[in-house]
mmCIF file of C-alpha atoms in Angstrom:
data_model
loop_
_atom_site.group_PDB
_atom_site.id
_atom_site.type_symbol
_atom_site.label_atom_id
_atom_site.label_comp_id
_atom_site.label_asym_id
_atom_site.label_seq_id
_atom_site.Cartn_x
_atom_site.Cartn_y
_atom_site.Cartn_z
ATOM 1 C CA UNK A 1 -13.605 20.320 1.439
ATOM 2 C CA UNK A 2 -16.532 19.382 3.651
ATOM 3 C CA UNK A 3 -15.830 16.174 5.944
ATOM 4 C CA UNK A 4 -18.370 13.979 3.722
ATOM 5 C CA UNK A 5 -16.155 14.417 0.999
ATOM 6 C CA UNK A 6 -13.260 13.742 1.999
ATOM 7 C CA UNK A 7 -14.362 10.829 3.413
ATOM 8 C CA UNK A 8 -15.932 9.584 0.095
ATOM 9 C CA UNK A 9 -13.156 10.877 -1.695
ATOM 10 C CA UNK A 10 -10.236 8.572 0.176
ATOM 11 C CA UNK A 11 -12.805 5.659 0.448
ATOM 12 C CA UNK A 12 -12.534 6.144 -3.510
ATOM 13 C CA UNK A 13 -9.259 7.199 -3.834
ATOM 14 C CA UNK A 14 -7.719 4.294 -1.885
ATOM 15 C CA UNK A 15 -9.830 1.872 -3.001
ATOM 16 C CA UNK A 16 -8.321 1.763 -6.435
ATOM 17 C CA UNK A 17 -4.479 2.118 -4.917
ATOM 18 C CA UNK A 18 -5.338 -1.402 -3.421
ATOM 19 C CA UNK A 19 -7.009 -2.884 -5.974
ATOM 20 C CA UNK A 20 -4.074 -1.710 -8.604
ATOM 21 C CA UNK A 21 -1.618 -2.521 -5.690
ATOM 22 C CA UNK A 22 -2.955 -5.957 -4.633
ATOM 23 C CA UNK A 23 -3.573 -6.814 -7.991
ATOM 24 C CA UNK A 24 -0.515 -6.691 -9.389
ATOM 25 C CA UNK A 25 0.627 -8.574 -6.558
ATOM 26 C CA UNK A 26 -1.756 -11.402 -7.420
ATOM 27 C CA UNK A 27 -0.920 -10.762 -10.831
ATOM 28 C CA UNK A 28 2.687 -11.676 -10.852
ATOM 29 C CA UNK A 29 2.078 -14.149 -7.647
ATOM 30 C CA UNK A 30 -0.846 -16.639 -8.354
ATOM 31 C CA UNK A 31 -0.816 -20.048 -10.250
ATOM 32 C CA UNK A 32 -2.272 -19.338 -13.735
ATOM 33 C CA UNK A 33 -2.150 -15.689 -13.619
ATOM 34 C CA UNK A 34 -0.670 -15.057 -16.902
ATOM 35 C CA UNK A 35 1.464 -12.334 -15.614
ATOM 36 C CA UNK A 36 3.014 -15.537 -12.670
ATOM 37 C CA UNK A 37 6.695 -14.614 -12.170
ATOM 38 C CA UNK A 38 6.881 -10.936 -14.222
ATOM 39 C CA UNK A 39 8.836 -9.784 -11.408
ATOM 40 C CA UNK A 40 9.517 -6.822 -8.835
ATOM 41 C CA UNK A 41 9.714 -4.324 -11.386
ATOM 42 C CA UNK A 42 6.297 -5.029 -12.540
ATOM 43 C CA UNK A 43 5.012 -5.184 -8.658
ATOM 44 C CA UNK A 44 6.969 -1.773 -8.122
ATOM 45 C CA UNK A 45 5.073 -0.057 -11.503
ATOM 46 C CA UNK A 46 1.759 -1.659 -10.177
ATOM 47 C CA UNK A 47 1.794 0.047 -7.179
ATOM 48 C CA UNK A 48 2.747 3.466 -8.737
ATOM 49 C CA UNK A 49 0.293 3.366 -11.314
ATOM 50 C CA UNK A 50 -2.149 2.553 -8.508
ATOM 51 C CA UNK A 51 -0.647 5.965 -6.497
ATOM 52 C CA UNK A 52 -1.647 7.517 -9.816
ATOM 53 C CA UNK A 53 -5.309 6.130 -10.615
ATOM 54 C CA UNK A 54 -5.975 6.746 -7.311
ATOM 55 C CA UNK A 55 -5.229 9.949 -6.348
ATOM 56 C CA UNK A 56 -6.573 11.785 -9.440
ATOM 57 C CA UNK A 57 -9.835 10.391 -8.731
ATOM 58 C CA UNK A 58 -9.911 11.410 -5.132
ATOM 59 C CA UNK A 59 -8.075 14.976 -5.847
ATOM 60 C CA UNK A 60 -11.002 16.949 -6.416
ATOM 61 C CA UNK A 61 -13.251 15.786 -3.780
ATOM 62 C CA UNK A 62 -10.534 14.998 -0.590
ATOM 63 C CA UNK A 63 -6.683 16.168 -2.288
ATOM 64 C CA UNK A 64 -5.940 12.451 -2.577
ATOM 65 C CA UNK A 65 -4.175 11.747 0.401
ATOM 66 C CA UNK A 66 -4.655 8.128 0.200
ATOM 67 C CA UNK A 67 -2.265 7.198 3.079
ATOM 68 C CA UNK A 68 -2.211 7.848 6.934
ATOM 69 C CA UNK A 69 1.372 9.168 6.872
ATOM 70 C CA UNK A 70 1.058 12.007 4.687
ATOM 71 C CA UNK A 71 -2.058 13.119 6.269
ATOM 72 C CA UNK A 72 0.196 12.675 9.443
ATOM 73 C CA UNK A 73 2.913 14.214 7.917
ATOM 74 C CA UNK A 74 0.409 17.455 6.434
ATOM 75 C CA UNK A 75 -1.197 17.893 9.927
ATOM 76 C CA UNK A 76 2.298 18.217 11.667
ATOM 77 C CA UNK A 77 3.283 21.147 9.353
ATOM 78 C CA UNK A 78 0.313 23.169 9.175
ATOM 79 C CA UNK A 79 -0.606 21.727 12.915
ATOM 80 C CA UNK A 80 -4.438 21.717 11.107
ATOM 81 C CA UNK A 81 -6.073 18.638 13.098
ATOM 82 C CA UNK A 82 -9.682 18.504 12.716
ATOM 83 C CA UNK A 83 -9.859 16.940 9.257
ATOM 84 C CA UNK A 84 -7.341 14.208 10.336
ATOM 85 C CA UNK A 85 -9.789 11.420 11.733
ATOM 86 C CA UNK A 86 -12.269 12.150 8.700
ATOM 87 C CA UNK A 87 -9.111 11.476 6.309
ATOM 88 C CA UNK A 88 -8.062 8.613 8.334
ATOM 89 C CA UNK A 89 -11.450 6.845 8.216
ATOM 90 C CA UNK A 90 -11.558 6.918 4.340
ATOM 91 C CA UNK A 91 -8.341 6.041 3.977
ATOM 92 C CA UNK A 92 -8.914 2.548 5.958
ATOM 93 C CA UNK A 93 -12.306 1.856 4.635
ATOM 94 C CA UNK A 94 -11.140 2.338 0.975
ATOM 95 C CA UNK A 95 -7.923 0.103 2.353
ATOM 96 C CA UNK A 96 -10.438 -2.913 2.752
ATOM 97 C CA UNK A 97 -12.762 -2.208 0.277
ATOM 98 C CA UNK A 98 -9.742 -2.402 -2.189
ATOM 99 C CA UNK A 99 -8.211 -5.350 -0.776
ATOM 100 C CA UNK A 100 -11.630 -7.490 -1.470
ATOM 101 C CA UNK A 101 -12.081 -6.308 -4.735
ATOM 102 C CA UNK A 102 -8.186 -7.408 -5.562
ATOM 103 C CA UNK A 103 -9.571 -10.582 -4.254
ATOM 104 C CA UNK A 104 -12.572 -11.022 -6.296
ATOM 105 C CA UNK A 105 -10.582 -9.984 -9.499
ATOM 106 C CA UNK A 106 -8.519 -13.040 -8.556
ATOM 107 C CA UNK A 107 -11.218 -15.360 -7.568
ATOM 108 C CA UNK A 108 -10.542 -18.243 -9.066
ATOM 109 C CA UNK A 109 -6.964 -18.338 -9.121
ATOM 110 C CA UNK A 110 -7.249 -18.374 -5.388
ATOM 111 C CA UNK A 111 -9.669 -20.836 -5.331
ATOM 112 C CA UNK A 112 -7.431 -22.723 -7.307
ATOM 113 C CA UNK A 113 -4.623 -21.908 -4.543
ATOM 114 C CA UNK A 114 -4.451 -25.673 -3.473
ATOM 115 C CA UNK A 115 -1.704 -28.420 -3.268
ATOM 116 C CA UNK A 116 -2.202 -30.690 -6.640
ATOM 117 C CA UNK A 117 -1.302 -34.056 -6.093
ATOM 118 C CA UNK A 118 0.789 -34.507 -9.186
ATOM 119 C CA UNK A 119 2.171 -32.258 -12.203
ATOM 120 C CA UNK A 120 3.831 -33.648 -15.314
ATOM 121 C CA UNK A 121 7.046 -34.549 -13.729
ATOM 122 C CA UNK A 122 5.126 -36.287 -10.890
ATOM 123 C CA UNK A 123 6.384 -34.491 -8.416
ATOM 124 C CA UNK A 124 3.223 -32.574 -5.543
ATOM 125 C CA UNK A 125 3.272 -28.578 -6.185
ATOM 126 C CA UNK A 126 2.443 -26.936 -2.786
ATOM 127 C CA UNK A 127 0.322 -24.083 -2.751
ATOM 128 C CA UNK A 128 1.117 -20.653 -2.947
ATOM 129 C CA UNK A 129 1.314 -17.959 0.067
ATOM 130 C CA UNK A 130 -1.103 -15.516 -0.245
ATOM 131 C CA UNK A 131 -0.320 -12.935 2.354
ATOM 132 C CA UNK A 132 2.261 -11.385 0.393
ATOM 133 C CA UNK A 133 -0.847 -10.418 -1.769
ATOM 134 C CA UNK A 134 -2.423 -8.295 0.857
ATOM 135 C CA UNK A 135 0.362 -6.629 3.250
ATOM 136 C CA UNK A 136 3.974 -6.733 3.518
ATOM 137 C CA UNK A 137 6.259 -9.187 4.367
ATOM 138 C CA UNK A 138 9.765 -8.855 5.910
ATOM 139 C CA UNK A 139 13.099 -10.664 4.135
ATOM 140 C CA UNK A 140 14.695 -10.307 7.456
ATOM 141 C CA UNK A 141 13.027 -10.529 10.330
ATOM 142 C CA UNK A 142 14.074 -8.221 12.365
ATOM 143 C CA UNK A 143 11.811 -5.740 13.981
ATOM 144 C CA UNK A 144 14.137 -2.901 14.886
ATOM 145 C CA UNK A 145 15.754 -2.992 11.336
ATOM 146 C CA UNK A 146 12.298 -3.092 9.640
ATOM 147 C CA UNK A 147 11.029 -0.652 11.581
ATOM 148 C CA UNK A 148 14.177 1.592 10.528
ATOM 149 C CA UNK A 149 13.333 0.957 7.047
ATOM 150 C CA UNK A 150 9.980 1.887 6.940
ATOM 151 C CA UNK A 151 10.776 4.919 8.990
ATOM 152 C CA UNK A 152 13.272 5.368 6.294
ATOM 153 C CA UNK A 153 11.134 5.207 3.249
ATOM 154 C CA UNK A 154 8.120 6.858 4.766
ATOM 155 C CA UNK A 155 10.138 10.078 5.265
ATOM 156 C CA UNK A 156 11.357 10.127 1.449
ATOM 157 C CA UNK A 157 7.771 9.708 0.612
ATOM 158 C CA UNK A 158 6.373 12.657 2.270
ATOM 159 C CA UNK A 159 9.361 14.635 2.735
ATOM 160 C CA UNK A 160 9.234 15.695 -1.188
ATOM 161 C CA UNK A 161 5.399 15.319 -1.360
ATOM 162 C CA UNK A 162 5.432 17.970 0.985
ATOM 163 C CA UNK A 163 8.488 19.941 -0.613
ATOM 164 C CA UNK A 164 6.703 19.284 -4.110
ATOM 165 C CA UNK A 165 3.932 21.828 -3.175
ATOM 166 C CA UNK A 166 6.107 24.368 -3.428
ATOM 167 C CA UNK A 167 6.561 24.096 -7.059
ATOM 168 C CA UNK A 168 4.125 25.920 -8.153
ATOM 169 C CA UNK A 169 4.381 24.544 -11.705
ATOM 170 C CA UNK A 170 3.280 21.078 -10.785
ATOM 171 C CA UNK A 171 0.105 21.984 -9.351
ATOM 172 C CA UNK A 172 -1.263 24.025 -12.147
ATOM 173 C CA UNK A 173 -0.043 21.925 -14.650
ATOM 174 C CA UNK A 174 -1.790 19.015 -12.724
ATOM 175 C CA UNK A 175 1.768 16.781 -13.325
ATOM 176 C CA UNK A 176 1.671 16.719 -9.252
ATOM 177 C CA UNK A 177 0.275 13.292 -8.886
ATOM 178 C CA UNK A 178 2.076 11.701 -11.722
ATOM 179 C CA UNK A 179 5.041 12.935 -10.130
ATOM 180 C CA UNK A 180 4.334 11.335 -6.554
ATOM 181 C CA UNK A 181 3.465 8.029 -8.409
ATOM 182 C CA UNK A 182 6.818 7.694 -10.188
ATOM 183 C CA UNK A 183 8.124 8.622 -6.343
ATOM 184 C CA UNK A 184 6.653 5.923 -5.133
ATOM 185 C CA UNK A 185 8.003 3.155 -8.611
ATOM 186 C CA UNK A 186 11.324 4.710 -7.352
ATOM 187 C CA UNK A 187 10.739 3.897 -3.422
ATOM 188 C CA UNK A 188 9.657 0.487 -4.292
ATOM 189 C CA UNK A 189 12.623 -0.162 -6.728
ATOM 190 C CA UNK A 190 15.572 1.448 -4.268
ATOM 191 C CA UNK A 191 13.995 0.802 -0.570
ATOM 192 C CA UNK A 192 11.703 -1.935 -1.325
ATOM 193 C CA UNK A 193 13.928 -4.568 -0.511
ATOM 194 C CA UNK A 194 14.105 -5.060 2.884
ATOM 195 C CA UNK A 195 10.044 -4.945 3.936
ATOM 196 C CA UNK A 196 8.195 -4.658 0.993
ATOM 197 C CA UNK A 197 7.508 -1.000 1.660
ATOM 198 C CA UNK A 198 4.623 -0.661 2.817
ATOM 199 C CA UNK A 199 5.488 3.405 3.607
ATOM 200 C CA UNK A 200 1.502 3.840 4.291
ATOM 201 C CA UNK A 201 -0.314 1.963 7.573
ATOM 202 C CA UNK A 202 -3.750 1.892 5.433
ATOM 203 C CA UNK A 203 -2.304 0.143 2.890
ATOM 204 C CA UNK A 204 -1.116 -2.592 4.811
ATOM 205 C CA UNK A 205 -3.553 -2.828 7.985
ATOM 206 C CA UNK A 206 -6.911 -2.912 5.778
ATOM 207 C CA UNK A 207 -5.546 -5.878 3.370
ATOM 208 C CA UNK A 208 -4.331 -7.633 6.207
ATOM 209 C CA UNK A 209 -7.122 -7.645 7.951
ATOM 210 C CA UNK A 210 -9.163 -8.752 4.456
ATOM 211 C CA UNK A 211 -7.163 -11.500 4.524
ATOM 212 C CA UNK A 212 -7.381 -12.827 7.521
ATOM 213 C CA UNK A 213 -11.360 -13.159 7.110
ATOM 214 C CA UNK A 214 -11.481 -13.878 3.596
ATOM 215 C CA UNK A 215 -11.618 -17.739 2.572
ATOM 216 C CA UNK A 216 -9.068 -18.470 0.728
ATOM 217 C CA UNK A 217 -7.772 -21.753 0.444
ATOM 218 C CA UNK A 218 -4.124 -22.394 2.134
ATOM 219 C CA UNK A 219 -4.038 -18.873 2.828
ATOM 220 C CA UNK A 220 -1.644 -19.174 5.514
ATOM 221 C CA UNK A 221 -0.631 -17.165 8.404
ATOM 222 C CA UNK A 222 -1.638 -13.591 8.554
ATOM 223 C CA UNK A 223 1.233 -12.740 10.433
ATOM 224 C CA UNK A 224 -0.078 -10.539 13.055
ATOM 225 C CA UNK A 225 2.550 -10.393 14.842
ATOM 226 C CA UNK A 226 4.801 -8.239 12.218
ATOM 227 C CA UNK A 227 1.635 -6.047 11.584
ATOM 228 C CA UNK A 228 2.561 -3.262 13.935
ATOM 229 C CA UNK A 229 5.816 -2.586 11.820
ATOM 230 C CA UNK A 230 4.401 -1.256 8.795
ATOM 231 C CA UNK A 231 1.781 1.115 10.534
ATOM 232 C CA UNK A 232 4.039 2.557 13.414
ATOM 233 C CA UNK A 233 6.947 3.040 11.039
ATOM 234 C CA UNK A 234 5.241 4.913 8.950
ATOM 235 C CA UNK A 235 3.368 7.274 11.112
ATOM 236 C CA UNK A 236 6.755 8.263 12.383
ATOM 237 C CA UNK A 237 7.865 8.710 9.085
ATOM 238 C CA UNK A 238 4.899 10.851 8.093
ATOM 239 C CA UNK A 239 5.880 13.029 11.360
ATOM 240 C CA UNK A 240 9.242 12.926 11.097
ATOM 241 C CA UNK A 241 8.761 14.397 7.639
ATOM 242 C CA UNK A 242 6.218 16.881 8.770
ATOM 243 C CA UNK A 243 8.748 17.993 11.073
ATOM 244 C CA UNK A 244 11.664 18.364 8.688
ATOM 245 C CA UNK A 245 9.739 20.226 6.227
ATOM 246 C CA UNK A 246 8.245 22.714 8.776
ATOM 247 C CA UNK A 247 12.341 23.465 9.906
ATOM 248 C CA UNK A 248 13.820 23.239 6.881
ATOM 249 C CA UNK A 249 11.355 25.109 4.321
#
């Protein structure tokens, strides 16, 4: 893989995890999005069909890594480092790219995203946070418990990613990335709780930083100061895992 595609390929690749990712986040979030209220199961599926749409597009021209921490996590196995910075670029482009194209799917329900003076029981509706949209929120804050948790879920990402290439099966078959998406539904549904998950510092960092530029009505905090959570954790996931597999297999 030459360092222009890979490059294209996780601009791509990622691109369409956040748009499927964010979307469904709008989806089931925004005022008259007719999915309003579908639920965490729905968010969880979003995501995972994102994983999916995503990285067979960017699988033939970068391996669809589509998130910092299993690049991380590859690099510290095979200790091959000179594709990492070209992967991470990508990755954080396509992060962005992906979170303003979420937004201008939802245009104008978030231009609708303001307090209305009355409803039908006459009562003011406030309007709706939108950085859950983009990035992660904790339940709980608490940084050394969230951190934990990320750590947590980041290392039964990659951990089987990793372990996964040793079926041989999967690979030829090309079930591999179908597999790693219904990881990730399961991730979201078991360990999703407490943070939100946001197992991948792309994923998080680039929407968070769309939203804080983009203008959106009552948009709200962006919450910087939480922000370092979901990219350290995972990166020390990613390694962790790296590290475990290298040991173990």
């Amino acid at each position: 893989m030459s360092n222009g595609d890979i490059v294209v390929g996780e601009i791509i690749g990622t691109a369409i995890l956040i748009l499927f990712g964010a979307g469904v986040c709008a989806a089931v979030t925004l005022r008259y999005s007719k999915a309003r209220a579908s639920g965490w199961i729905v968010i969880a599926f979003g995501w995972g069909f994102g994983v999916m749409a995503g990285a067979y597009t960017a699988a033939p021209l970068s391996g669809g890594h589509l998130n910092p921490a299993v690049t991380l996590g590859i690099a510290v196995d095979t200790g091959e480092w000179g594709k990492v910075g070209f992967y991470l670029l990508g990755q954080m482009i396509g992060a962005v790219l992906g979170g303003v194209l979420a937004y201008l799917v939802y245009f104008a329900q978030f231009q609708a995203n303001v307090r209305e003076s009355g409803t039908t029981e006459g009562t003011a509706e406030e309007p709706t946070p939108t950085l859950g949209i983009f990035s992660t929120i904790p339940e709980i804050r608490n940084p050394v418990a969230n951190l934990l948790t990320e750590i947590i879920a980041t290392v039964a990402l990659v951990l089987p990613i990793l372990a996964f290439g040793l079926t041989k099966g999967l690979g030829e078959s090309g079930t591999l990335v179908l597999i790693v998406s219904l990881l990730v539904v399961g991730i979201g549904l078991s360990l999703g709780g407490p943070t939100g998950y946001a197992i991948n510092p792309a994923r998080d960092l680039g929407p968070r930083i769309v939203h804080t530029f983009l203008p959106i009505p009552n948009k709200g905090t962006s919450d910087w100061g939480y922000a370092w959570v979901p990219v350290v954790g995972p990166l020390i996931g990613g390694g962790l895992a790296g590290l475990i597999y290298n040991a173990a297999f």
